[in-house]
Amino acid sequence: MATISDVAKLAGLSVSTVSRVINNSPHVSPKKRALVKGAMDQLGYVPLPAARQLRGSSSKSLAVVVPRIVNPFFSYLIDSIERTLINAEFNTIIVQTFGNKNQELGALELLKKQQVDGVILCSIENQWSVIKEYLKYGKIVLANEYLKDLPIPMIYANQYKGLKSGTEYLLKQGFSRIAYATGRKKLSIALLGSDFDSDRFHGFQDALQEAKLSFNSNWLFYDAHTEEDGNEILMEIKNMTNKPDAIIAGSDEVAAGIVEAARNNGISVPSQLGVLGIDDQPMSSKLNIPLSTIRQPVNEMGVKAAQLMIAELNGDIERNIKPLDLKVISRNSA
Amino acid sequence: MATISDVAKLAGLSVSTVSRVINNSPHVSPKKRALVKGAMDQLGYVPLPAARQLRGSSSKSLAVVVPRIVNPFFSYLIDSIERTLINAEFNTIIVQTFGNKNQELGALELLKKQQVDGVILCSIENQWSVIKEYLKYGKIVLANEYLKDLPIPMIYANQYKGLKSGTEYLLKQGFSRIAYATGRKKLSIALLGSDFDSDRFHGFQDALQEAKLSFNSNWLFYDAHTEEDGNEILMEIKNMTNKPDAIIAGSDEVAAGIVEAARNNGISVPSQLGVLGIDDQPMSSKLNIPLSTIRQPVNEMGVKAAQLMIAELNGDIERNIKPLDLKVISRNSA
DNA sequence: ATACATTTTGGTATCGATTTCATAAAATTA
DNA sequence: TAATTTTATGAAATCGATACCAAAATGTAT
């Protein structure tokens, strides 16, 4: 590998001059500049980032942390983040946590190790108290997730409003006995204050309340993530004596699982069971029964997350970030 | 940020000793070792990779290059590669090319810049002649793609056999006028020798030939990647006087687009047009008309690609890598 | 022509780690 | 006990780049 001194030697100049050319600083005569460029080309020279970094230059890289990229919600989110960052000449380092706390910490350690200038968290595995320690070392932006009163930029969709509209949509369609499936574990929903999924749940509850309907807590399903979880939920419903007539699933995947199992069990959707998804994934419109769903503003969220990070790195602290709106998409499942 | 000398100072020892503890080399007394560890903890010290790298240590990182992660085929491929690499304690750096030659070059430049020890290419945008120059700087493994006579490990599925079986499947179902859609651009398929997609095409042709059927070159569609491309293909077919009775699409996405457009145009699948996809993406089984398709061994391919790379880095050159088999999945579209 | 300012260039300390070499201390052997 | 080997520790060179400072070259004003 050619180094800066190789280039200097070949050009018959000092490393200082070569460095000036690399960083196109002024005070280099056109003649020498050409000489250096020639030598660089001839040797296929590229400055070693490790060496530059050691001298304190920024990495021009950002980490984007997601649970898994095979989840289309996250792959599309990354897609829009990365496209935005490319324009600002930042590299994107995608970190999958696979739901593992330590993987997330690993991403944050990148800040300490100066591998990245900032981290965009699209999900949170660790406690804020441990995450906040890393603010010493770089910028952190929250996308998609939302925790109260944090001193960092957050961009998220208004889940409360989204779920309220979604519920109202179901009510308008004539459903009144509405079940609710969440990705949360059983305990947390009661305990947590105003966070991501309880926002959703409150929107749901408030819509019911305004319609003077009560919620049957037997119709609350926890820890639902996959299609298989959706299958199981349908089986539970099937075995109930007091059945709901519709369900809001925590994601389109779960919704798809519910619809699929319904078909296999001779339960007709939406006439016997309305199913409303959340996300609006690409496949949702092409299912056997196209899914009615609450669309997340994935693209806008990605773009905004990237912009917030860039602003943050430039020292422009943006306050009052408006939450984005979800949108009810009416198709055939509810 | 704490440095090695901060640790040394706090522990009352030299940086050499601290370095020995970090790299747990021998000849450090248990007493001092404990002292150093204590100081490291107290300061939250992490060695700076840039500095270590400058001294020639490996990055323990590998790049995986794909066109886009929103394509499920690639996100699942990455998923299995990364899971395998994690076990070998390698970091995975995902590089999206977005079909851009320069982005691919950027990934290869990572080798030169010693940011990664190797690159797993899951698609090829540049000529081999330019790629091979980077072999000087690190290892390159080809996954999914296949070029003849390259001096690097390649793992791919036997597209020839897969398409032959797929075509035979269609023939057995009673189709005989079979169209073919490829992702290739118009020119290349004629020119290129035995590469990825012409392998597919040859498998298709040979199956036809063995059945004593000829191929109508009007039924060859180029440059098909997206669902929209699939829509357009159907419109073209609809306007033909001499229509095919089935089509093999280059991917499930294209197939889904064809099926969708068929429904919108009152063409019934499979009775009027059989549609056979390639890939078997997660959504394929859940479409309105579940897709018959040729499944790619994505997971095995990812695992094997990662293993090949690890072997390569260890200096174990693996020859005679067996191509993996595709498998025809019979559902409702053909 | 002289003095002074400005542009161009080179020498070298520095970033944070590793590693070689020298030296000191401890352990082993004769 | 002396000689020798082994173990433990530190000093300093080094990796490849940047940046400060000094020196040389050039330009401008008097």
XYZ file of C-alpha atoms (C1' of nucleotides) in Angstrom:
728
model
C 0.000 0.000 0.000
C 1.299 3.360 -1.042
C 1.641 5.916 1.745
C 1.869 9.649 1.736
C 5.661 9.511 1.842
C 5.728 7.239 -1.201
C 3.778 9.890 -3.023
C 6.084 12.618 -1.724
C 9.147 10.721 -2.811
C 7.798 10.037 -6.294
C 6.762 13.648 -6.727
C 10.072 14.873 -5.355
C 8.312 16.935 -2.699
C 7.670 16.893 1.004
C 4.814 15.090 2.737
C 3.542 18.467 3.871
C 2.936 19.525 0.321
C 1.254 16.257 -0.523
C -0.975 16.633 2.492
C -1.914 20.113 1.322
C -2.910 18.763 -2.052
C -4.963 15.981 -0.496
C -6.901 18.427 1.634
C -6.787 21.042 -1.062
C -5.570 23.730 1.187
C -4.218 26.916 -0.414
C -0.574 27.834 -0.884
C 0.396 25.152 -3.340
C 1.622 26.207 -6.755
C -0.306 24.740 -9.677
C 2.818 23.084 -10.968
C 3.519 21.109 -7.779
C -0.143 20.364 -7.335
C -0.130 18.657 -10.727
C 3.035 16.774 -9.848
C 1.478 15.442 -6.668
C -1.767 14.479 -8.373
C 0.210 12.615 -10.992
C 2.113 10.684 -8.359
C -1.081 9.868 -6.474
C -2.718 8.493 -9.605
C 0.334 6.524 -10.577
C 0.464 4.822 -7.190
C -3.291 4.490 -6.799
C -2.853 6.274 -3.520
C -5.740 6.687 -1.082
C -5.216 8.269 2.330
C -5.616 5.807 5.172
C -8.673 6.778 7.215
C -7.162 5.273 10.350
C -4.235 7.662 10.178
C -6.395 10.693 9.476
C -8.711 9.762 12.285
C -5.830 9.518 14.661
C -5.196 13.158 13.888
C -8.710 13.959 14.889
C -10.606 14.117 11.647
C -14.234 13.085 11.684
C -15.235 9.717 10.323
C -18.074 11.109 8.236
C -19.959 7.961 9.144
C -23.198 7.439 10.975
C -24.681 4.289 12.453
C -28.313 3.384 11.947
C -29.567 0.874 14.468
C -32.550 -1.376 13.757
C -33.740 -4.699 15.119
C -33.588 -6.530 11.788
C -33.387 -5.524 8.173
C -35.595 -8.385 7.000
C -38.450 -6.462 8.547
C -39.618 -4.302 5.639
C -40.596 -1.451 7.911
C -36.974 -1.109 8.934
C -35.403 -1.806 5.576
C -37.487 0.954 4.037
C -36.668 3.232 6.940
C -32.962 2.613 6.404
C -33.429 3.095 2.702
C -34.710 6.619 3.110
C -32.181 7.464 5.807
C -29.266 6.249 3.734
C -30.399 8.025 0.578
C -30.585 11.250 2.520
C -27.206 10.741 4.147
C -25.506 9.974 0.834
C -26.438 13.431 -0.376
C -24.771 14.912 2.676
C -21.696 12.764 1.977
C -22.044 10.619 5.051
C -21.462 6.894 5.132
C -24.164 4.778 6.649
C -23.306 1.881 8.881
C -26.280 -0.389 9.398
C -26.341 -2.182 12.717
C -28.802 -4.978 13.353
C -29.448 -5.673 17.003
C -31.487 -8.829 16.477
C -33.269 -7.648 19.589
C -30.066 -8.000 21.556
C -29.140 -5.348 24.102
C -25.441 -5.891 23.637
C -25.586 -5.409 19.913
C -27.150 -2.039 20.572
C -24.403 -1.204 23.029
C -21.909 -2.233 20.397
C -23.369 0.373 18.088
C -23.051 3.005 20.781
C -19.486 1.947 21.447
C -18.792 2.976 17.866
C -19.158 6.520 19.147
C -16.525 5.990 21.789
C -14.220 4.374 19.302
C -14.786 7.295 16.954
C -15.905 4.985 14.198
C -19.030 7.071 13.740
C -19.984 10.652 14.457
C -23.514 9.790 15.444
C -26.060 7.038 15.991
C -29.633 7.010 14.747
C -31.587 4.634 16.954
C -34.694 3.225 15.289
C -35.468 1.003 18.235
C -34.409 0.932 21.855
C -33.267 -2.142 23.688
C -31.406 -0.577 26.617
C -32.483 1.767 29.358
C -32.060 5.444 28.659
C -29.800 5.718 31.665
C -27.210 3.564 29.952
C -27.682 5.082 26.524
C -27.253 8.624 27.725
C -23.688 7.949 28.838
C -22.723 7.845 25.189
C -23.834 11.406 24.544
C -20.380 12.392 25.743
C -18.902 10.823 22.659
C -21.256 11.818 19.854
C -24.743 12.618 18.722
C -27.747 10.392 19.164
C -31.051 10.779 17.368
C -34.171 8.756 17.996
C -36.283 7.731 15.036
C -39.559 5.882 15.220
C -39.185 5.411 18.952
C -40.222 7.969 21.477
C -39.374 8.478 25.106
C -40.502 11.376 27.174
C -38.320 14.354 28.030
C -35.103 13.290 26.392
C -32.526 15.935 25.526
C -32.005 14.563 22.018
C -33.854 15.029 18.745
C -36.682 12.583 18.218
C -38.771 12.026 15.151
C -41.744 9.761 15.374
C -45.252 9.310 14.154
C -48.189 10.335 16.265
C -49.235 6.874 17.262
C -51.979 8.151 19.522
C -53.713 9.989 16.712
C -53.058 7.175 14.271
C -54.645 4.550 16.444
C -57.507 6.832 17.341
C -58.291 7.366 13.652
C -57.862 3.683 12.985
C -60.287 2.779 15.731
C -62.761 5.380 14.581
C -62.513 3.937 11.100
C -63.420 0.515 12.445
C -66.333 1.951 14.383
C -67.595 3.711 11.281
C -67.445 0.395 9.442
C -69.845 -0.951 12.026
C -67.471 -2.852 14.236
C -67.887 -2.353 17.944
C -66.263 -5.258 19.724
C -62.658 -4.478 18.967
C -59.663 -6.511 20.080
C -56.131 -5.186 20.264
C -52.795 -6.921 19.728
C -49.517 -5.327 20.781
C -45.857 -6.201 20.472
C -45.343 -5.371 24.128
C -44.843 -7.941 26.779
C -47.641 -8.450 29.208
C -46.388 -6.472 32.152
C -45.074 -3.383 30.520
C -48.211 -1.944 29.023
C -49.717 -1.268 32.382
C -46.585 0.119 33.926
C -45.198 2.381 31.287
C -46.294 5.950 31.067
C -46.529 7.807 27.845
C -44.325 5.857 25.499
C -44.553 4.364 22.098
C -47.028 1.555 22.401
C -49.035 2.863 25.255
C -49.591 5.955 23.116
C -51.098 3.642 20.575
C -53.174 1.944 23.194
C -54.433 5.209 24.616
C -55.526 6.375 21.177
C -57.418 3.151 20.844
C -58.995 3.457 24.285
C -59.978 7.090 23.873
C -61.714 6.380 20.586
C -63.686 3.628 22.260
C -64.536 5.815 25.203
C -65.783 8.647 23.031
C -68.067 6.123 21.392
C -69.168 5.047 24.850
C -67.830 1.577 24.317
C -65.913 -0.375 26.872
C -62.913 -2.574 26.280
C -62.888 -6.201 27.213
C -59.472 -6.961 28.607
C -59.712 -10.542 27.368
C -59.310 -9.043 23.936
C -55.853 -7.728 24.624
C -53.066 -9.832 23.086
C -49.434 -9.314 24.057
C -46.052 -10.006 22.546
C -47.301 -10.313 18.973
C -44.623 -9.843 16.313
C -44.757 -12.480 13.631
C -47.278 -14.106 11.364
C -47.200 -17.150 13.577
C -48.210 -14.963 16.480
C -51.090 -13.801 14.294
C -52.101 -17.386 13.641
C -52.162 -18.094 17.338
C -54.193 -15.017 18.097
C -56.849 -16.137 15.666
C -57.018 -19.551 17.288
C -57.503 -17.928 20.657
C -60.283 -15.775 19.294
C -61.892 -18.745 17.656
C -62.115 -20.506 20.985
C -63.670 -17.587 22.803
C -67.319 -17.628 23.685
C -67.458 -13.883 23.807
C -65.775 -13.010 20.532
C -64.607 -9.650 19.232
C -65.866 -8.635 15.801
C -62.648 -6.875 14.779
C -59.004 -6.626 15.788
C -56.256 -4.085 15.468
C -52.987 -5.926 14.984
C -49.651 -4.479 16.053
C -48.224 -4.794 12.554
C -49.179 -5.919 9.082
C -47.289 -9.136 9.622
C -49.427 -10.048 12.585
C -52.515 -8.917 10.686
C -51.566 -11.092 7.732
C -51.169 -14.040 10.082
C -54.603 -13.452 11.532
C -56.218 -13.212 8.083
C -54.419 -16.315 6.898
C -55.501 -18.366 9.898
C -59.031 -17.018 9.527
C -59.184 -18.345 6.016
C -57.902 -21.734 7.114
C -60.519 -21.838 9.848
C -63.496 -20.800 7.788
C -63.839 -17.431 9.450
C -64.646 -14.821 6.888
C -62.805 -11.503 6.857
C -64.100 -8.854 7.254
C -67.697 -9.972 7.751
C -67.022 -12.175 10.771
C -63.793 -10.518 11.833
C -62.455 -7.192 10.679
C -58.673 -6.960 10.702
C -56.785 -3.678 10.715
C -53.011 -3.761 10.339
C -50.385 -1.164 11.110
C -47.487 -0.134 8.813
C -48.739 -0.625 5.262
C -45.947 -2.833 4.101
C -45.463 -3.432 0.377
C -47.069 -6.839 0.533
C -50.137 -5.650 2.376
C -51.984 -4.462 -0.705
C -51.332 -7.724 -2.529
C -52.551 -10.216 -0.011
C -55.371 -12.580 -0.744
C -57.532 -10.140 1.140
C -55.794 -6.785 0.759
C -55.189 -5.396 4.208
C -56.829 -2.333 5.594
C -54.106 -0.763 7.632
C -52.717 2.335 9.317
C -49.849 3.551 7.184
C -46.692 4.728 8.868
C -44.876 7.678 7.299
C -41.725 5.640 6.873
C -40.117 7.653 4.155
C -40.710 11.056 5.721
C -39.492 9.701 9.021
C -36.242 8.443 7.492
C -35.563 11.665 5.665
C -36.298 13.721 8.751
C -34.187 11.508 10.996
C -31.225 11.956 8.701
C -31.776 15.698 8.497
C -32.018 15.986 12.249
C -28.750 14.142 12.654
C -27.006 16.335 10.111
C -28.372 19.451 11.786
C -27.273 18.156 15.170
C -23.744 17.576 13.910
C -23.705 21.110 12.578
C -24.700 22.384 15.966
C -28.161 23.467 14.861
C -30.373 22.198 17.630
C -33.841 21.749 16.291
C -36.651 22.045 18.793
C -40.340 21.433 18.396
C -40.130 18.631 15.931
C -43.634 17.904 14.738
C -44.714 14.293 14.996
C -45.722 12.827 11.649
C -49.191 11.596 10.884
C -50.273 8.069 10.231
C -53.015 7.469 7.713
C -55.782 4.934 7.580
C -55.743 2.972 4.334
C -59.057 1.334 3.589
C -58.877 -1.941 1.719
C -60.750 -5.192 2.147
C -59.890 -6.658 5.526
C -61.873 -4.148 7.577
C -11.673 10.119 25.750
C -9.329 8.110 27.882
C -6.181 6.906 26.162
C -3.740 4.180 26.942
C -1.444 6.647 28.699
C -4.276 7.843 30.913
C -4.727 4.266 31.967
C -1.006 3.850 32.478
C -0.829 6.967 34.584
C -3.760 5.982 36.749
C -2.367 2.514 37.262
C 1.091 3.886 37.939
C 2.592 1.731 35.204
C 3.965 2.122 31.713
C 1.920 2.066 28.529
C 3.774 -1.067 27.517
C 2.357 -2.957 30.437
C -1.110 -1.658 29.759
C -0.800 -2.742 26.148
C 0.247 -6.197 27.312
C -2.857 -6.447 29.437
C -5.095 -5.291 26.602
C -3.732 -7.922 24.267
C -3.345 -10.369 27.084
C 0.190 -11.240 26.292
C 2.213 -13.131 28.912
C 4.799 -11.711 31.292
C 2.535 -9.526 33.327
C 2.275 -10.197 37.025
C -1.248 -10.868 38.283
C -0.970 -7.918 40.629
C -0.228 -5.363 37.905
C -2.736 -6.972 35.598
C -5.441 -6.333 38.163
C -4.229 -2.777 38.641
C -4.482 -2.106 34.922
C -7.893 -3.686 34.623
C -9.111 -1.570 37.449
C -7.855 1.599 35.829
C -9.415 0.621 32.504
C -12.786 0.067 34.113
C -12.601 3.245 36.089
C -11.938 5.298 32.983
C -14.271 3.347 30.724
C -11.304 2.855 28.469
C -11.651 1.266 25.032
C -8.666 1.029 22.688
C -9.044 3.231 19.631
C -9.337 1.012 16.561
C -7.779 3.675 14.365
C -4.588 3.594 16.395
C -4.416 -0.178 16.468
C -5.054 -0.369 12.776
C -2.224 2.016 12.126
C 0.009 -0.547 13.732
C -1.237 -3.123 11.310
C -3.929 -4.991 13.168
C -6.811 -6.429 11.183
C -10.159 -4.672 11.236
C -12.142 -7.855 11.866
C -14.766 -6.375 9.568
C -16.199 -7.597 6.312
C -18.264 -5.761 3.753
C -21.342 -7.329 2.183
C -22.379 -5.665 -1.033
C -25.934 -5.841 -2.345
C -28.003 -3.704 -4.700
C -30.655 -2.794 -2.153
C -31.751 -4.119 1.201
C -35.419 -3.432 0.548
C -35.287 -6.348 -1.833
C -36.170 -9.265 0.446
C -33.947 -11.658 -1.442
C -30.967 -9.572 -0.424
C -32.086 -8.694 3.055
C -32.505 -12.382 3.831
C -29.171 -13.133 2.225
C -27.506 -10.522 4.405
C -29.352 -11.867 7.404
C -27.843 -15.306 7.064
C -24.404 -13.956 6.201
C -24.343 -11.640 9.212
C -25.567 -14.272 11.626
C -22.773 -16.543 10.488
C -20.156 -13.824 10.710
C -21.198 -12.802 14.206
C -20.312 -16.273 15.421
C -16.852 -15.871 13.943
C -16.565 -12.481 15.659
C -16.527 -10.449 12.497
C -18.356 -7.189 12.023
C -20.566 -6.899 9.005
C -20.659 -3.710 7.005
C -23.619 -3.640 4.661
C -23.075 -1.669 1.491
C -25.971 -0.861 -0.791
C -24.955 -0.038 -4.348
C -28.388 1.102 -5.499
C -27.244 -0.312 -8.825
C -24.462 2.241 -8.941
C -21.019 1.188 -10.160
C -19.279 3.750 -8.022
C -20.937 2.606 -4.847
C -19.568 -0.841 -5.561
C -16.131 0.604 -6.120
C -16.523 2.425 -2.834
C -17.013 -0.904 -1.120
C -13.886 -2.283 -2.746
C -11.961 0.805 -1.752
C -12.694 -0.213 1.827
C -10.145 -2.954 1.235
C -7.509 -0.479 0.173
C -8.300 1.719 3.119
C -8.042 -1.315 5.389
C -11.500 -0.693 6.752
C -12.428 -4.290 5.971
C -10.533 -7.526 5.565
C -12.756 -8.792 2.801
C -15.723 -8.092 0.578
C -18.600 -10.433 -0.163
C -20.145 -9.354 -3.447
C -23.756 -10.415 -3.842
C -24.110 -8.623 -7.147
C -21.681 -7.272 -9.702
C -21.897 -3.870 -11.259
C -18.334 -3.426 -12.516
C -16.221 -5.417 -14.940
C -14.117 -8.149 -13.449
C -11.019 -6.461 -14.830
C -11.555 -3.534 -12.479
C -12.658 -5.620 -9.534
C -9.667 -7.929 -9.662
C -7.288 -5.050 -8.969
C -8.558 -5.038 -5.419
C -7.450 -8.592 -4.768
C -4.094 -7.064 -3.865
C -5.681 -5.510 -0.817
C -7.936 -8.204 0.586
C -10.186 -11.146 -0.038
C -13.190 -11.129 -2.333
C -15.921 -13.749 -2.378
C -18.777 -13.934 -4.847
C -22.182 -14.927 -3.597
C -25.245 -15.423 -5.713
C -23.413 -14.153 -8.789
C -21.272 -16.327 -10.960
C -18.606 -15.536 -13.510
C -16.546 -18.121 -15.291
C -12.984 -18.967 -14.350
C -12.421 -16.504 -11.574
C -9.682 -17.162 -9.038
C -11.926 -16.427 -6.103
C -14.447 -18.482 -4.143
C -17.936 -18.389 -5.573
C -21.119 -19.745 -4.139
C -24.211 -19.717 -6.240
C -27.281 -21.678 -7.066
C -27.427 -23.826 -10.136
C -29.617 -21.540 -12.149
C -29.403 -23.757 -15.204
C -30.842 -26.740 -13.386
C -33.356 -24.602 -11.556
C -34.771 -23.055 -14.664
C -34.740 -26.377 -16.448
C -36.823 -27.937 -13.663
C -39.058 -24.916 -13.583
C -39.684 -25.121 -17.292
C -40.288 -28.854 -17.114
C -42.770 -28.200 -14.347
C -44.666 -25.803 -16.594
C -44.642 -28.306 -19.439
C -45.977 -31.000 -17.156
C -48.798 -28.654 -16.170
C -49.744 -28.515 -19.822
C -48.236 -25.195 -20.808
C -46.283 -25.157 -24.049
C -46.077 -21.586 -25.255
C -43.757 -20.207 -22.607
C -42.513 -16.633 -22.387
C -39.450 -15.546 -20.454
C -38.664 -12.328 -18.618
C -35.136 -11.446 -17.533
C -33.541 -8.660 -15.557
C -30.820 -8.326 -18.170
C -30.664 -5.498 -20.611
C -31.460 -6.323 -24.191
C -27.954 -6.565 -25.597
C -26.185 -8.523 -23.002
C -28.068 -11.766 -23.061
C -26.942 -12.557 -26.574
C -23.358 -11.550 -26.009
C -22.506 -13.009 -22.680
C -21.248 -16.507 -22.427
C -21.990 -18.703 -19.491
C -22.914 -16.317 -16.765
C -25.665 -15.921 -14.293
C -28.719 -15.129 -16.337
C -27.731 -16.814 -19.515
C -27.382 -19.968 -17.435
C -30.968 -19.493 -16.494
C -31.918 -18.886 -20.060
C -30.056 -21.952 -21.285
C -31.800 -24.136 -18.749
C -35.060 -22.771 -20.033
C -34.093 -23.327 -23.678
C -32.777 -26.825 -23.142
C -35.960 -27.903 -21.422
C -37.961 -26.590 -24.351
C -35.678 -28.284 -26.833
C -35.909 -31.644 -25.104
C -39.663 -31.300 -25.379
C -39.208 -30.472 -29.056
C -40.685 -27.048 -28.584
C -39.305 -23.919 -30.109
C -39.044 -20.525 -28.493
C -40.673 -17.481 -29.954
C -38.257 -14.601 -29.485
C -41.148 -12.145 -29.254
C -41.793 -13.718 -25.899
C -38.512 -12.591 -24.441
C -38.800 -9.578 -22.122
C -35.749 -7.657 -20.969
C -34.827 -5.405 -18.092
C -37.613 -6.572 -15.793
C -37.045 -5.860 -12.108
C -40.046 -4.364 -10.416
C -43.743 -4.995 -10.136
C -44.357 -2.130 -12.524
C -42.189 -3.918 -15.058
C -44.424 -6.930 -14.497
C -47.512 -4.818 -15.132
C -46.059 -3.626 -18.401
C -45.119 -7.091 -19.491
C -48.688 -8.220 -19.044
C -49.959 -5.329 -21.121
C -47.576 -6.280 -23.887
C -48.737 -9.864 -23.768
C -52.353 -8.774 -23.791
C -51.801 -6.907 -27.016
C -50.120 -9.801 -28.801
C -51.987 -11.733 -31.431
C -49.792 -14.737 -30.903
C -49.924 -15.030 -27.105
C -47.882 -17.228 -24.786
C -49.825 -19.418 -22.376
C -47.319 -19.077 -19.543
C -44.382 -16.955 -18.463
C -41.346 -17.396 -16.297
C -40.629 -14.104 -14.566
C -37.148 -13.091 -13.466
C -38.263 -12.648 -9.889
C -41.301 -12.971 -7.666
C -41.741 -9.226 -7.769
C -42.090 -9.232 -11.514
C -44.320 -12.289 -11.293
C -46.512 -10.552 -8.732
C -46.804 -7.568 -11.057
C -47.866 -9.798 -13.925
C -50.460 -11.564 -11.823
C -51.795 -8.292 -10.491
C -52.123 -6.761 -13.948
C -53.727 -9.947 -15.202
C -56.416 -9.668 -12.586
C -57.039 -6.035 -13.482
C -57.312 -6.982 -17.131
C -59.612 -9.910 -16.764
C -57.005 -12.475 -17.682
C -57.293 -15.479 -15.450
C -54.229 -17.018 -13.858
C -53.274 -19.784 -14.373
C -55.927 -20.933 -16.851
C -55.218 -18.247 -19.431
C -51.678 -17.440 -18.348
C -49.483 -19.484 -16.072
C -46.985 -17.438 -14.088
C -43.887 -18.904 -12.520
C -41.768 -16.690 -10.297
C -38.215 -17.036 -9.098
C -36.972 -16.569 -5.489
C -39.864 -17.568 -3.234
C -40.040 -14.414 -1.247
C -41.993 -14.331 1.993
C -44.957 -12.579 0.405
C -45.197 -15.003 -2.490
C -47.233 -17.594 -0.658
C -49.673 -14.984 0.587
C -50.623 -13.275 -2.602
C -54.157 -13.218 -3.869
C -53.088 -16.061 -6.102
C -50.220 -17.737 -4.267
C -47.242 -17.828 -6.582
C -45.734 -20.944 -7.992
C -42.063 -20.189 -8.012
C -38.515 -21.491 -8.120
C -37.102 -21.145 -4.639
C -33.569 -19.901 -4.197
C -31.493 -21.436 -1.402
C -30.940 -18.039 0.178
C -30.096 -19.157 3.645
C -27.635 -21.874 2.660
C -26.032 -19.472 0.244
C -25.520 -16.843 2.926
C -24.079 -19.281 5.413
C -21.760 -20.762 2.824
C -20.638 -17.359 1.563
C -19.666 -16.340 5.078
C -17.880 -19.634 5.678
C -15.969 -19.309 2.433
C -14.834 -15.844 3.386
C -13.692 -16.952 6.807
C -11.843 -19.905 5.292
C -10.244 -17.628 2.730
C -9.013 -15.284 5.446
C -7.533 -18.263 7.255
C -5.693 -19.228 4.131
C -7.775 -22.342 3.538
C -8.527 -22.193 -0.146
C -11.638 -24.175 -0.822
C -11.982 -25.649 -4.289
C -14.884 -27.473 -5.890
C -17.643 -25.591 -4.236
C -20.870 -27.323 -5.100
C -23.565 -25.101 -6.556
C -26.758 -25.167 -4.538
C -30.045 -26.396 -5.885
C -33.148 -24.391 -6.560
C -36.496 -25.991 -5.965
C -39.789 -25.676 -7.748
C -42.593 -24.707 -5.389
C -45.995 -25.515 -6.764
C -48.791 -23.192 -5.737
C -51.644 -21.641 -7.666
C -50.235 -19.365 -10.337
C -48.943 -22.127 -12.590
C 18.088 48.688 -4.528
C 16.204 47.915 0.009
C 12.702 46.729 3.163
C 8.700 44.318 3.941
C 4.771 41.402 2.920
C 3.075 37.300 0.925
C 3.183 32.877 -1.064
C 5.292 28.451 -1.300
C 7.756 24.701 0.669
C 9.918 21.582 4.089
C 11.034 19.768 8.899
C 9.123 17.730 12.703
C 6.032 16.952 16.733
C 1.863 14.732 17.287
C -2.382 11.557 17.478
C -2.952 6.395 20.318
C -1.740 2.269 20.002
C 2.003 -1.887 19.364
C 6.528 -3.826 19.492
C 11.387 -4.190 19.840
C 15.055 -3.659 22.772
C 17.259 -2.892 27.028
C 17.261 -3.434 31.792
C 15.858 -4.919 36.302
C 14.089 -8.409 39.231
C 13.206 -13.084 40.313
C 13.927 -17.938 39.758
C 16.802 -21.737 38.552
C 21.008 -24.181 38.097
C 25.669 -25.347 38.952
C 27.395 -18.095 46.283
C 28.021 -17.179 41.566
C 26.356 -17.834 37.010
C 22.602 -18.283 34.077
C 17.998 -18.435 32.637
C 13.369 -16.711 32.948
C 10.033 -13.303 33.967
C 8.545 -8.519 34.523
C 8.783 -3.796 33.351
C 9.843 0.529 30.902
C 11.823 3.624 27.106
C 11.435 4.764 22.660
C 10.702 3.883 17.612
C 7.007 3.195 14.664
C 2.530 3.101 11.811
C 0.394 7.233 8.133
C -1.491 11.195 8.236
C -1.994 16.515 9.830
C -0.504 21.042 11.339
C 2.471 24.178 13.426
C 6.586 26.630 12.734
C 10.502 28.101 10.297
C 12.816 28.971 6.045
C 13.018 29.920 1.280
C 11.188 32.048 -2.765
C 8.583 35.436 -4.858
C 6.135 39.860 -5.162
C 5.291 44.794 -3.926
C 6.140 49.378 -2.230
C 9.205 52.953 -1.201
